[in-house]
Structures are given as C-alpha cells and as structure tokens.
C-alpha cells in the first residue's frame, strides 16, 4: 500500500512465531496454556452465559435491538453516558480505525493493534512510554507528543498487557491536552468490567469533563461475556464522529453477524450481579497466579484491571530474551505465555525484550497445574 512503508512498518506478532515454531507442543496433553484467551464460548468457571434462541436473521432488526440493548446497558452501569453520547446511534462492529491523513499519539506498551491500524489508515503514530512499575506516562513526555498535526490518541483502559487502569488525574491531563490541541480520544474499554478497584474504580473517559464530546469509546462482547472471537462490538461517540464511523464501518464490515447480535441483546440484559461476580472470580485468579509468579521470582505489578499479568522474566533468565524464554517455558515446563515484546514497536523493542505476559481467564485447576509446572521449572 503506497505510503505505509514511509510511516513505519507493521510488525509481525511475536506470539505467531512462538505458536508456529512450537505448534507441535501446544495442545498436547502435557501443555498448559496461560498465555492467551483461546477461543471458546464459556467463562473459565464453567457455567454458561445465557445464550438466546435466534428467532430472526433480519440484519436491520438486530442492529436496532443491539443498539437499544447497549444504550440500556450503558444507562444502568458505569459506562459512557455523557449528554453527547447518550443520544447517539451506536455502530455494531469493531475497530478503532482512524481514517485520513493525521498523526496519532499512543502510549506504547499497550495492545498492539492500534498502531498498525493507524498506519494502514495513513496516520503517523507517535508513542509515549508507559513506565514500570505502575505503567503510567510521564507528563512532560505526554505533553511533547501532542502537536498541531495530532488528530487522535489511542488509550487502552484497562490496559492490555499492563493491567493499568488510568486514574482521575491522568485522565484530566489527557482531557486538558485533547482540548488544547483539538484531539479525539479513542478509548478501547473492552476490559471495562474486569477490574479490581471496586465500585467506581473504573472511570469512563467519556464522562471526564472536557472529554465528553471528543471521546470515541470502543467496546465489544468478547471479554465481558466470555465470547472471544465473536468480533461483535460497538462505538459510542458524538454525532459527527458517529456519522463518519458508520460510513467507514459500512464499507469495511457491513454488519456484525446477526445471530451474535441477538446473543448480545440477551447478554446485556444480565443483572448487575453478573458483573460483580465477574470481577470477583477474576480477582481470585489474579491473586492465585500473581502470588505464585512472585514466589517463583518474576518481577511484576499486580494488574488493577484486565485478565493479564505482565512480568519481567529477567530475574529468571540471564539472556533477558522474553521470546526465547517463552519458547523454553513451552518445551521445558509445558506452559505457554506470550512474549510481550510485540506490544512495543521495533524501535523501542529493548523496553519490552525481557517481558512476558500471562493470562488468567482459566479454570482454577488449569492455573494450579501451570503454577506447579512453573515451580518445578524454576527449581531446576
Ligand atoms: C485491548 C483489546 N482490544 C480489543 C481486543 C479484540 O477484541 P474482540 O475479540 O472483540 O475482537 C482485544 C483482544 O484480545 C484486546 O485485548
């Protein structure tokens, strides 16, 4: 595609290399996967999220029903509900793609899809370093990343892979800068209901003063309702932005599959107890895995949100090479994790080279088995 190469290349994902190179090991009986959320349709504690009977495949009907359900869902919960977004139509489908020629700023060390998408859309990504241990950004560095050509900022909140949940002060700074430079904030809030900060602990940026009319909130069914791979999502945005998003979405995707939209309508009718139970069960898994990883010697900060834990493997790996270390864990321990260097752009790869990411949307017995194997591996 003309222009893409000048703006920076789209890097291969390190996980692919590990998965392809070790495909023989993955899936064998002795292998325990705590690297990623492999595609399946039930939560890791076994019971099923209610699935509706599909009564209609009329595309229009489901789009409307899902929009209504989503609006109802938002008005019951902590989700975006600004005066601007409440009235706006929603767009089933997924993707924070940003069309046009622009600059986009993005914290680095977060979900790797935003920057390739920005590049493919003709933007020039600028990154801001997220800093351990709490994975916040430096104010001066963030200020310097904004400029007259900045059009959009991408924020993963709660963050994959760091587990960071941005606080009021951090969001206020983003609000100040977005207003000053007339920039749109694109928030991937897919882990909105998976956080460990208690009621009110997750602040939706669309409700932060100054961001109400300049935030595009992106969300999907996959994480909240344990249906990874369904690819049904939505955006909530002020009217002019929604109009543009709908056009792009229609040409790229047309519509999300109707049966899955119908399932979304049913899922969004689940009672509040579903969401509190979700956070409680993930917290139990987070504490089990993080406690064990700390004991084994990994350097980590327990995530405040999402179901991942980003670890520095350097204390266990003199070579400080997360990709090689992840391969060793597969072959020598029978446990998979994700080499996290793919969350950094190639020019900043050193910052993430020794990092690996474990995922805990798993049954408790799977996590216990992984811990036993990791402990045995570390003893050798
Ligand atoms: C931050 C983030 N956004 C988006 C997605 C993709 O979500 P979906 O499965 O709904 O396409 C993922 C999946 O891992 C994710 O971690």
mmCIF file of C-alpha atoms and ligand atoms in Angstrom:
data_model
loop_
_atom_site.group_PDB
_atom_site.id
_atom_site.type_symbol
_atom_site.label_atom_id
_atom_site.label_comp_id
_atom_site.label_asym_id
_atom_site.label_seq_id
_atom_site.Cartn_x
_atom_site.Cartn_y
_atom_site.Cartn_z
ATOM 1 C CA UNK A 1 0.000 0.000 0.000
ATOM 2 C CA UNK A 2 1.590 3.331 -1.018
ATOM 3 C CA UNK A 3 2.691 5.424 1.889
ATOM 4 C CA UNK A 4 2.560 2.724 4.520
ATOM 5 C CA UNK A 5 6.277 1.961 4.306
ATOM 6 C CA UNK A 6 7.191 5.587 4.829
ATOM 7 C CA UNK A 7 5.180 5.711 8.035
ATOM 8 C CA UNK A 8 6.664 2.671 9.711
ATOM 9 C CA UNK A 9 6.142 -0.987 9.123
ATOM 10 C CA UNK A 10 3.542 -3.216 10.642
ATOM 11 C CA UNK A 11 5.497 -5.677 12.716
ATOM 12 C CA UNK A 12 4.790 -9.385 12.960
ATOM 13 C CA UNK A 13 3.426 -10.511 16.307
ATOM 14 C CA UNK A 14 5.934 -12.429 18.392
ATOM 15 C CA UNK A 15 3.219 -14.840 19.531
ATOM 16 C CA UNK A 16 2.794 -16.065 15.945
ATOM 17 C CA UNK A 17 6.412 -17.039 15.794
ATOM 18 C CA UNK A 18 6.190 -18.918 19.072
ATOM 19 C CA UNK A 19 2.885 -20.537 18.159
ATOM 20 C CA UNK A 20 4.113 -21.607 14.718
ATOM 21 C CA UNK A 21 7.520 -22.748 15.896
ATOM 22 C CA UNK A 22 6.018 -24.730 18.769
ATOM 23 C CA UNK A 23 2.726 -25.776 17.228
ATOM 24 C CA UNK A 24 3.656 -29.388 17.935
ATOM 25 C CA UNK A 25 3.777 -28.756 21.687
ATOM 26 C CA UNK A 26 0.707 -26.535 22.007
ATOM 27 C CA UNK A 27 -2.398 -28.619 22.508
ATOM 28 C CA UNK A 28 -0.579 -31.757 23.655
ATOM 29 C CA UNK A 29 -1.909 -33.227 26.863
ATOM 30 C CA UNK A 30 1.133 -32.055 28.817
ATOM 31 C CA UNK A 31 0.765 -28.459 27.700
ATOM 32 C CA UNK A 32 -0.925 -25.856 29.954
ATOM 33 C CA UNK A 33 -1.824 -22.622 28.181
ATOM 34 C CA UNK A 34 -1.859 -19.473 30.304
ATOM 35 C CA UNK A 35 -0.655 -17.204 27.537
ATOM 36 C CA UNK A 36 -3.830 -16.118 25.923
ATOM 37 C CA UNK A 37 -7.565 -16.431 25.862
ATOM 38 C CA UNK A 38 -8.113 -19.170 23.326
ATOM 39 C CA UNK A 39 -11.401 -19.049 21.500
ATOM 40 C CA UNK A 40 -14.271 -20.679 23.301
ATOM 41 C CA UNK A 41 -17.726 -19.684 24.357
ATOM 42 C CA UNK A 42 -17.932 -20.135 28.100
ATOM 43 C CA UNK A 43 -16.371 -18.353 31.048
ATOM 44 C CA UNK A 44 -13.390 -20.002 32.755
ATOM 45 C CA UNK A 45 -15.520 -21.121 35.705
ATOM 46 C CA UNK A 46 -17.529 -23.438 33.512
ATOM 47 C CA UNK A 47 -21.117 -22.243 33.650
ATOM 48 C CA UNK A 48 -22.598 -20.773 30.518
ATOM 49 C CA UNK A 49 -23.524 -17.184 29.830
ATOM 50 C CA UNK A 50 -27.189 -17.488 28.817
ATOM 51 C CA UNK A 51 -27.489 -17.755 25.051
ATOM 52 C CA UNK A 52 -30.691 -16.635 23.363
ATOM 53 C CA UNK A 53 -32.544 -18.648 20.803
ATOM 54 C CA UNK A 54 -32.091 -16.961 17.467
ATOM 55 C CA UNK A 55 -35.501 -16.042 16.183
ATOM 56 C CA UNK A 56 -34.645 -13.789 13.306
ATOM 57 C CA UNK A 57 -31.835 -13.143 10.908
ATOM 58 C CA UNK A 58 -33.092 -9.773 9.766
ATOM 59 C CA UNK A 59 -29.978 -7.662 9.820
ATOM 60 C CA UNK A 60 -31.706 -4.354 10.470
ATOM 61 C CA UNK A 61 -33.725 -5.710 13.363
ATOM 62 C CA UNK A 62 -30.657 -6.922 15.213
ATOM 63 C CA UNK A 63 -28.701 -3.739 14.638
ATOM 64 C CA UNK A 64 -31.544 -1.766 16.184
ATOM 65 C CA UNK A 65 -32.058 -4.257 19.041
ATOM 66 C CA UNK A 66 -28.363 -4.333 19.883
ATOM 67 C CA UNK A 67 -28.208 -0.537 19.869
ATOM 68 C CA UNK A 68 -31.195 -0.357 22.219
ATOM 69 C CA UNK A 69 -29.730 -3.028 24.485
ATOM 70 C CA UNK A 70 -26.384 -1.254 24.534
ATOM 71 C CA UNK A 71 -27.952 2.075 25.407
ATOM 72 C CA UNK A 72 -29.913 0.414 28.223
ATOM 73 C CA UNK A 73 -26.754 -1.324 29.401
ATOM 74 C CA UNK A 74 -24.868 1.978 29.470
ATOM 75 C CA UNK A 75 -27.536 3.772 31.393
ATOM 76 C CA UNK A 76 -27.514 1.086 34.123
ATOM 77 C CA UNK A 77 -23.767 0.892 34.528
ATOM 78 C CA UNK A 78 -20.607 2.972 34.777
ATOM 79 C CA UNK A 79 -20.319 3.122 31.003
ATOM 80 C CA UNK A 80 -20.153 6.281 28.879
ATOM 81 C CA UNK A 81 -23.360 8.208 29.310
ATOM 82 C CA UNK A 82 -22.440 11.775 28.532
ATOM 83 C CA UNK A 83 -25.133 14.088 27.293
ATOM 84 C CA UNK A 84 -23.365 13.872 23.963
ATOM 85 C CA UNK A 85 -23.092 10.124 23.629
ATOM 86 C CA UNK A 86 -26.397 9.093 25.188
ATOM 87 C CA UNK A 87 -28.405 10.390 22.274
ATOM 88 C CA UNK A 88 -26.173 8.963 19.586
ATOM 89 C CA UNK A 89 -26.742 5.912 17.490
ATOM 90 C CA UNK A 90 -24.310 3.089 18.016
ATOM 91 C CA UNK A 91 -22.376 1.134 15.489
ATOM 92 C CA UNK A 92 -22.214 -2.619 15.976
ATOM 93 C CA UNK A 93 -18.902 -3.854 14.640
ATOM 94 C CA UNK A 94 -15.441 -3.371 15.981
ATOM 95 C CA UNK A 95 -12.350 -1.385 15.287
ATOM 96 C CA UNK A 96 -10.878 1.916 16.363
ATOM 97 C CA UNK A 97 -9.670 2.610 12.821
ATOM 98 C CA UNK A 98 -8.976 6.236 12.108
ATOM 99 C CA UNK A 99 -9.280 7.349 8.508
ATOM 100 C CA UNK A 100 -7.479 10.239 6.857
ATOM 101 C CA UNK A 101 -4.024 11.645 6.955
ATOM 102 C CA UNK A 102 -3.175 12.560 10.520
ATOM 103 C CA UNK A 103 -0.907 11.970 13.429
ATOM 104 C CA UNK A 104 -1.974 9.776 16.240
ATOM 105 C CA UNK A 105 -0.397 9.560 19.686
ATOM 106 C CA UNK A 106 -0.456 6.305 21.558
ATOM 107 C CA UNK A 107 1.042 5.058 24.810
ATOM 108 C CA UNK A 108 3.479 2.298 23.941
ATOM 109 C CA UNK A 109 3.435 -0.978 25.747
ATOM 110 C CA UNK A 110 -0.272 -1.449 25.071
ATOM 111 C CA UNK A 111 -2.444 -3.658 22.826
ATOM 112 C CA UNK A 112 -0.568 -3.881 19.567
ATOM 113 C CA UNK A 113 -3.363 -3.358 17.018
ATOM 114 C CA UNK A 114 -3.799 0.407 17.271
ATOM 115 C CA UNK A 115 -0.562 1.426 15.648
ATOM 116 C CA UNK A 116 -0.743 -0.892 12.618
ATOM 117 C CA UNK A 117 -4.354 0.240 12.165
ATOM 118 C CA UNK A 118 -3.295 3.886 12.389
ATOM 119 C CA UNK A 119 -0.521 3.289 9.849
ATOM 120 C CA UNK A 120 -2.865 1.456 7.476
ATOM 121 C CA UNK A 121 -5.265 4.402 7.753
ATOM 122 C CA UNK A 122 -2.498 6.802 6.748
ATOM 123 C CA UNK A 123 -1.643 8.217 10.175
ATOM 124 C CA UNK A 124 1.824 8.611 11.634
ATOM 125 C CA UNK A 125 1.916 7.060 15.123
ATOM 126 C CA UNK A 126 3.799 8.797 17.899
ATOM 127 C CA UNK A 127 4.292 6.805 21.042
ATOM 128 C CA UNK A 128 4.594 7.721 24.676
ATOM 129 C CA UNK A 129 6.407 5.382 27.003
ATOM 130 C CA UNK A 130 4.414 3.648 29.729
ATOM 131 C CA UNK A 131 6.702 3.318 32.721
ATOM 132 C CA UNK A 132 7.062 0.476 35.205
ATOM 133 C CA UNK A 133 6.204 -0.164 37.951
ATOM 134 C CA UNK A 134 2.742 1.410 37.697
ATOM 135 C CA UNK A 135 2.703 1.756 33.889
ATOM 136 C CA UNK A 136 1.676 5.415 33.889
ATOM 137 C CA UNK A 137 3.014 8.021 31.467
ATOM 138 C CA UNK A 138 5.393 10.871 32.143
ATOM 139 C CA UNK A 139 3.563 14.206 31.968
ATOM 140 C CA UNK A 140 6.306 16.052 30.071
ATOM 141 C CA UNK A 141 6.633 13.238 27.551
ATOM 142 C CA UNK A 142 2.880 13.121 27.000
ATOM 143 C CA UNK A 143 2.716 16.903 26.519
ATOM 144 C CA UNK A 144 5.566 16.742 23.996
ATOM 145 C CA UNK A 145 3.756 14.063 21.967
ATOM 146 C CA UNK A 146 0.895 16.428 21.140
ATOM 147 C CA UNK A 147 1.181 18.958 18.333
ATOM 148 C CA UNK A 148 -0.810 20.748 15.641
ATOM 149 C CA UNK A 149 -0.987 17.630 13.484
ATOM 150 C CA UNK A 150 -2.225 15.324 16.254
ATOM 151 C CA UNK A 151 -5.732 14.107 15.469
ATOM 152 C CA UNK A 152 -6.326 11.185 17.797
ATOM 153 C CA UNK A 153 -4.972 9.494 20.903
ATOM 154 C CA UNK A 154 -5.492 5.778 21.477
ATOM 155 C CA UNK A 155 -5.846 4.571 25.032
ATOM 156 C CA UNK A 156 -6.320 1.002 26.200
ATOM 157 C CA UNK A 157 -8.092 1.350 29.590
ATOM 158 C CA UNK A 158 -7.967 -1.044 31.459
ATOM 159 C CA UNK A 159 -4.773 -1.825 29.668
ATOM 160 C CA UNK A 160 -3.680 -4.978 27.896
ATOM 161 C CA UNK A 161 -0.931 -6.078 28.703
ATOM 162 C CA UNK A 162 -0.004 -3.910 31.715
ATOM 163 C CA UNK A 163 -3.301 -4.117 33.653
ATOM 164 C CA UNK A 164 -3.141 -0.359 34.200
ATOM 165 C CA UNK A 165 -6.410 1.458 34.989
ATOM 166 C CA UNK A 166 -5.975 5.212 34.486
ATOM 167 C CA UNK A 167 -6.919 7.458 37.420
ATOM 168 C CA UNK A 168 -8.785 10.777 37.530
ATOM 169 C CA UNK A 169 -5.590 12.826 37.459
ATOM 170 C CA UNK A 170 -4.198 11.026 34.415
ATOM 171 C CA UNK A 171 -7.485 11.342 32.554
ATOM 172 C CA UNK A 172 -7.724 15.033 33.474
ATOM 173 C CA UNK A 173 -4.299 15.602 31.917
ATOM 174 C CA UNK A 174 -5.419 13.826 28.753
ATOM 175 C CA UNK A 175 -8.573 15.972 28.759
ATOM 176 C CA UNK A 176 -6.525 19.159 29.036
ATOM 177 C CA UNK A 177 -4.248 18.145 26.141
ATOM 178 C CA UNK A 178 -7.062 16.854 23.913
ATOM 179 C CA UNK A 179 -8.930 20.122 24.368
ATOM 180 C CA UNK A 180 -5.855 22.266 23.814
ATOM 181 C CA UNK A 181 -4.912 20.525 20.563
ATOM 182 C CA UNK A 182 -8.473 19.685 19.484
ATOM 183 C CA UNK A 183 -7.793 15.959 19.505
ATOM 184 C CA UNK A 184 -10.166 12.991 19.680
ATOM 185 C CA UNK A 185 -9.571 10.343 22.354
ATOM 186 C CA UNK A 186 -10.228 6.762 21.223
ATOM 187 C CA UNK A 187 -10.661 4.506 24.263
ATOM 188 C CA UNK A 188 -10.604 0.752 23.982
ATOM 189 C CA UNK A 189 -12.653 -0.123 27.062
ATOM 190 C CA UNK A 190 -13.047 -3.819 26.327
ATOM 191 C CA UNK A 191 -11.951 -4.760 29.903
ATOM 192 C CA UNK A 192 -14.226 -2.116 31.470
ATOM 193 C CA UNK A 193 -15.957 -4.678 33.712
ATOM 194 C CA UNK A 194 -12.816 -6.614 34.596
ATOM 195 C CA UNK A 195 -11.063 -4.528 37.227
ATOM 196 C CA UNK A 196 -10.124 -4.947 40.886
ATOM 197 C CA UNK A 197 -10.665 -1.431 42.214
ATOM 198 C CA UNK A 198 -14.206 -1.861 43.492
ATOM 199 C CA UNK A 199 -17.313 0.111 42.562
ATOM 200 C CA UNK A 200 -16.450 3.352 40.791
ATOM 201 C CA UNK A 201 -12.802 2.308 40.368
ATOM 202 C CA UNK A 202 -13.011 2.432 36.594
ATOM 203 C CA UNK A 203 -13.547 5.952 35.229
ATOM 204 C CA UNK A 204 -15.036 6.062 31.736
ATOM 205 C CA UNK A 205 -13.123 8.830 29.892
ATOM 206 C CA UNK A 206 -16.322 9.916 28.101
ATOM 207 C CA UNK A 207 -17.544 11.160 31.475
ATOM 208 C CA UNK A 208 -14.412 13.165 32.302
ATOM 209 C CA UNK A 209 -15.016 16.926 32.000
ATOM 210 C CA UNK A 210 -13.610 18.125 28.695
ATOM 211 C CA UNK A 211 -13.675 14.683 27.091
ATOM 212 C CA UNK A 212 -17.455 14.216 26.865
ATOM 213 C CA UNK A 213 -17.720 15.495 23.313
ATOM 214 C CA UNK A 214 -14.398 14.264 21.982
ATOM 215 C CA UNK A 215 -14.231 10.624 23.066
ATOM 216 C CA UNK A 216 -14.897 7.554 20.953
ATOM 217 C CA UNK A 217 -15.492 4.624 23.294
ATOM 218 C CA UNK A 218 -14.936 1.219 21.715
ATOM 219 C CA UNK A 219 -16.210 -1.935 23.359
ATOM 220 C CA UNK A 220 -17.207 -5.483 22.448
ATOM 221 C CA UNK A 221 -18.975 -8.560 23.751
ATOM 222 C CA UNK A 222 -15.889 -10.749 23.788
ATOM 223 C CA UNK A 223 -14.302 -10.164 27.194
ATOM 224 C CA UNK A 224 -17.295 -9.237 29.362
ATOM 225 C CA UNK A 225 -19.369 -12.186 28.146
ATOM 226 C CA UNK A 226 -16.505 -14.661 27.516
ATOM 227 C CA UNK A 227 -17.090 -14.970 23.780
ATOM 228 C CA UNK A 228 -13.622 -14.194 22.434
ATOM 229 C CA UNK A 229 -13.569 -14.472 18.694
ATOM 230 C CA UNK A 230 -17.148 -13.373 18.081
ATOM 231 C CA UNK A 231 -15.990 -9.944 16.894
ATOM 232 C CA UNK A 232 -19.152 -8.073 17.815
ATOM 233 C CA UNK A 233 -18.600 -4.634 19.250
ATOM 234 C CA UNK A 234 -19.747 -1.042 19.185
ATOM 235 C CA UNK A 235 -18.618 2.521 19.448
ATOM 236 C CA UNK A 236 -20.174 5.354 21.427
ATOM 237 C CA UNK A 237 -19.271 8.780 20.073
ATOM 238 C CA UNK A 238 -20.581 12.299 19.499
ATOM 239 C CA UNK A 239 -22.870 12.619 16.465
ATOM 240 C CA UNK A 240 -20.439 13.982 13.834
ATOM 241 C CA UNK A 241 -17.891 11.286 14.675
ATOM 242 C CA UNK A 242 -20.532 8.557 14.742
ATOM 243 C CA UNK A 243 -21.709 9.606 11.274
ATOM 244 C CA UNK A 244 -18.182 9.192 9.910
ATOM 245 C CA UNK A 245 -17.608 5.915 11.767
ATOM 246 C CA UNK A 246 -20.858 4.460 10.424
ATOM 247 C CA UNK A 247 -19.820 5.192 6.837
ATOM 248 C CA UNK A 248 -16.399 3.622 7.234
ATOM 249 C CA UNK A 249 -17.865 0.678 9.110
ATOM 250 C CA UNK A 250 -20.460 0.022 6.444
ATOM 251 C CA UNK A 251 -17.829 -0.141 3.724
ATOM 252 C CA UNK A 252 -15.381 -2.244 5.744
ATOM 253 C CA UNK A 253 -17.658 -4.654 7.587
ATOM 254 C CA UNK A 254 -21.293 -4.064 6.528
ATOM 255 C CA UNK A 255 -22.683 -5.589 9.727
ATOM 256 C CA UNK A 256 -21.822 -7.875 12.582
ATOM 257 C CA UNK A 257 -23.308 -11.407 12.194
ATOM 258 C CA UNK A 258 -26.999 -11.288 13.117
ATOM 259 C CA UNK A 259 -27.127 -14.326 15.467
ATOM 260 C CA UNK A 260 -24.296 -12.878 17.521
ATOM 261 C CA UNK A 261 -26.030 -9.525 17.732
ATOM 262 C CA UNK A 262 -29.084 -11.337 19.079
ATOM 263 C CA UNK A 263 -26.888 -13.007 21.690
ATOM 264 C CA UNK A 264 -25.534 -9.584 22.612
ATOM 265 C CA UNK A 265 -29.041 -8.300 23.253
ATOM 266 C CA UNK A 266 -29.616 -11.168 25.726
ATOM 267 C CA UNK A 267 -26.207 -10.737 27.375
ATOM 268 C CA UNK A 268 -26.785 -7.063 28.026
ATOM 269 C CA UNK A 269 -29.951 -7.906 29.932
ATOM 270 C CA UNK A 270 -27.945 -9.839 32.554
ATOM 271 C CA UNK A 271 -28.386 -8.460 36.098
ATOM 272 C CA UNK A 272 -25.791 -6.366 37.930
ATOM 273 C CA UNK A 273 -24.799 -9.444 39.948
ATOM 274 C CA UNK A 274 -23.257 -10.880 36.774
ATOM 275 C CA UNK A 275 -20.734 -8.033 36.602
ATOM 276 C CA UNK A 276 -19.784 -8.112 40.290
ATOM 277 C CA UNK A 277 -19.362 -11.891 40.057
ATOM 278 C CA UNK A 278 -17.123 -11.454 37.014
ATOM 279 C CA UNK A 279 -14.711 -9.159 38.857
ATOM 280 C CA UNK A 280 -14.705 -11.355 41.982
ATOM 281 C CA UNK A 281 -13.852 -14.508 40.058
ATOM 282 C CA UNK A 282 -11.113 -12.851 38.044
ATOM 283 C CA UNK A 283 -9.657 -11.335 41.227
ATOM 284 C CA UNK A 284 -9.350 -14.836 42.727
ATOM 285 C CA UNK A 285 -7.499 -15.965 39.586
ATOM 286 C CA UNK A 286 -5.300 -12.863 39.512
ATOM 287 C CA UNK A 287 -4.241 -13.346 43.134
ATOM 288 C CA UNK A 288 -3.564 -17.061 42.695
ATOM 289 C CA UNK A 289 -1.365 -16.582 39.626
ATOM 290 C CA UNK A 290 0.406 -13.382 40.699
ATOM 291 C CA UNK A 291 1.262 -14.731 44.151
ATOM 292 C CA UNK A 292 2.817 -17.805 42.553
ATOM 293 C CA UNK A 293 4.704 -15.854 39.883
ATOM 294 C CA UNK A 294 6.134 -13.528 42.551
ATOM 295 C CA UNK A 295 7.188 -16.531 44.640
ATOM 296 C CA UNK A 296 8.851 -18.097 41.604
ATOM 297 C CA UNK A 297 10.855 -14.910 41.009
ATOM 298 C CA UNK A 298 9.155 -12.953 38.236
ATOM 299 C CA UNK A 299 9.111 -9.168 38.676
ATOM 300 C CA UNK A 300 5.579 -7.873 38.279
ATOM 301 C CA UNK A 301 2.964 -5.388 39.403
ATOM 302 C CA UNK A 302 -0.430 -6.918 40.064
ATOM 303 C CA UNK A 303 -2.865 -5.669 37.439
ATOM 304 C CA UNK A 304 -5.655 -3.320 38.542
ATOM 305 C CA UNK A 305 -7.682 -4.373 35.515
ATOM 306 C CA UNK A 306 -7.859 -6.822 32.565
ATOM 307 C CA UNK A 307 -7.012 -10.511 32.936
ATOM 308 C CA UNK A 308 -3.322 -10.369 32.114
ATOM 309 C CA UNK A 309 -0.188 -10.007 34.168
ATOM 310 C CA UNK A 310 2.900 -8.524 32.545
ATOM 311 C CA UNK A 311 6.096 -9.918 34.064
ATOM 312 C CA UNK A 312 9.762 -9.226 33.708
ATOM 313 C CA UNK A 313 11.418 -12.602 33.235
ATOM 314 C CA UNK A 314 14.932 -11.132 33.668
ATOM 315 C CA UNK A 315 15.345 -12.448 37.258
ATOM 316 C CA UNK A 316 14.933 -15.994 35.856
ATOM 317 C CA UNK A 317 16.616 -15.507 32.502
ATOM 318 C CA UNK A 318 20.154 -14.157 32.256
ATOM 319 C CA UNK A 319 19.729 -13.698 28.497
ATOM 320 C CA UNK A 320 16.790 -11.302 29.108
ATOM 321 C CA UNK A 321 15.107 -12.559 25.960
ATOM 322 C CA UNK A 322 11.350 -12.959 26.538
ATOM 323 C CA UNK A 323 10.730 -14.689 23.198
ATOM 324 C CA UNK A 324 13.365 -17.378 23.779
ATOM 325 C CA UNK A 325 12.220 -17.685 27.401
ATOM 326 C CA UNK A 326 8.581 -18.216 26.325
ATOM 327 C CA UNK A 327 9.734 -20.982 23.958
ATOM 328 C CA UNK A 328 11.659 -22.614 26.807
ATOM 329 C CA UNK A 329 8.573 -22.493 29.024
ATOM 330 C CA UNK A 330 6.608 -24.339 26.340
ATOM 331 C CA UNK A 331 9.194 -27.024 25.705
ATOM 332 C CA UNK A 332 10.711 -27.417 29.195
ATOM 333 C CA UNK A 333 7.794 -26.590 31.508
ATOM 334 C CA UNK A 334 4.815 -27.316 29.270
ATOM 335 C CA UNK A 335 3.343 -23.880 29.993
ATOM 336 C CA UNK A 336 2.703 -21.176 27.432
ATOM 337 C CA UNK A 337 2.833 -17.427 27.902
ATOM 338 C CA UNK A 338 3.102 -14.595 25.393
ATOM 339 C CA UNK A 339 6.424 -12.866 24.702
ATOM 340 C CA UNK A 340 5.406 -9.259 25.301
ATOM 341 C CA UNK A 341 7.937 -7.533 23.051
ATOM 342 C CA UNK A 342 5.249 -7.384 20.363
ATOM 343 C CA UNK A 343 3.491 -4.708 22.432
ATOM 344 C CA UNK A 344 6.390 -2.367 21.739
ATOM 345 C CA UNK A 345 7.283 -1.009 18.300
ATOM 346 C CA UNK A 346 10.544 -2.363 16.820
ATOM 347 C CA UNK A 347 12.430 0.858 17.563
ATOM 348 C CA UNK A 348 11.546 0.512 21.267
ATOM 349 C CA UNK A 349 11.856 -3.252 21.466
ATOM 350 C CA UNK A 350 14.538 -3.043 24.148
ATOM 351 C CA UNK A 351 11.965 -1.744 26.644
ATOM 352 C CA UNK A 352 9.933 -4.931 26.325
ATOM 353 C CA UNK A 353 12.534 -7.524 25.386
ATOM 354 C CA UNK A 354 12.552 -9.440 28.665
ATOM 355 C CA UNK A 355 8.812 -9.123 29.288
ATOM 356 C CA UNK A 356 6.273 -11.952 29.061
ATOM 357 C CA UNK A 357 2.513 -11.866 29.574
ATOM 358 C CA UNK A 358 0.468 -14.495 31.374
ATOM 359 C CA UNK A 359 -3.335 -14.638 31.092
ATOM 360 C CA UNK A 360 -5.666 -15.882 33.828
ATOM 361 C CA UNK A 361 -9.117 -16.338 32.207
ATOM 362 C CA UNK A 362 -8.737 -20.020 33.044
ATOM 363 C CA UNK A 363 -10.264 -22.655 35.267
ATOM 364 C CA UNK A 364 -8.661 -22.724 38.737
ATOM 365 C CA UNK A 365 -7.331 -26.244 38.158
ATOM 366 C CA UNK A 366 -5.585 -25.050 34.965
ATOM 367 C CA UNK A 367 -3.919 -22.242 36.892
ATOM 368 C CA UNK A 368 -2.855 -24.632 39.679
ATOM 369 C CA UNK A 369 -1.360 -27.004 37.099
ATOM 370 C CA UNK A 370 0.536 -24.134 35.430
ATOM 371 C CA UNK A 371 1.896 -22.964 38.800
ATOM 372 C CA UNK A 372 3.127 -26.472 39.705
ATOM 373 C CA UNK A 373 4.962 -26.749 36.410
ATOM 374 C CA UNK A 374 6.496 -23.298 36.676
ATOM 375 C CA UNK A 375 7.688 -24.051 40.194
ATOM 376 C CA UNK A 376 9.302 -27.276 39.006
ATOM 377 C CA UNK A 377 10.916 -25.413 36.081
ATOM 378 C CA UNK A 378 12.324 -22.716 38.387
ATOM 379 C CA UNK A 379 13.790 -25.331 40.790
ATOM 380 C CA UNK A 380 15.972 -26.920 38.069
HETATM 381 C C1 LIG B 1 -7.443 -4.412 24.339
HETATM 382 C C2 LIG B 1 -8.159 -5.282 23.357
HETATM 383 N N1 LIG B 1 -8.964 -4.730 22.449
HETATM 384 C C3 LIG B 1 -9.618 -5.482 21.530
HETATM 385 C C4 LIG B 1 -9.476 -6.845 21.500
HETATM 386 C C5 LIG B 1 -10.205 -7.652 20.453
HETATM 387 O O1 LIG B 1 -11.474 -7.930 20.891
HETATM 388 P P1 LIG B 1 -12.508 -8.829 20.033
HETATM 389 O O2 LIG B 1 -12.231 -10.249 20.417
HETATM 390 O O3 LIG B 1 -13.846 -8.382 20.480
HETATM 391 O O4 LIG B 1 -12.234 -8.553 18.607
HETATM 392 C C6 LIG B 1 -8.636 -7.474 22.425
HETATM 393 C C7 LIG B 1 -8.460 -8.932 22.399
HETATM 394 O O5 LIG B 1 -7.592 -9.512 22.991
HETATM 395 C C8 LIG B 1 -7.966 -6.674 23.393
HETATM 396 O O6 LIG B 1 -7.157 -7.214 24.311
#
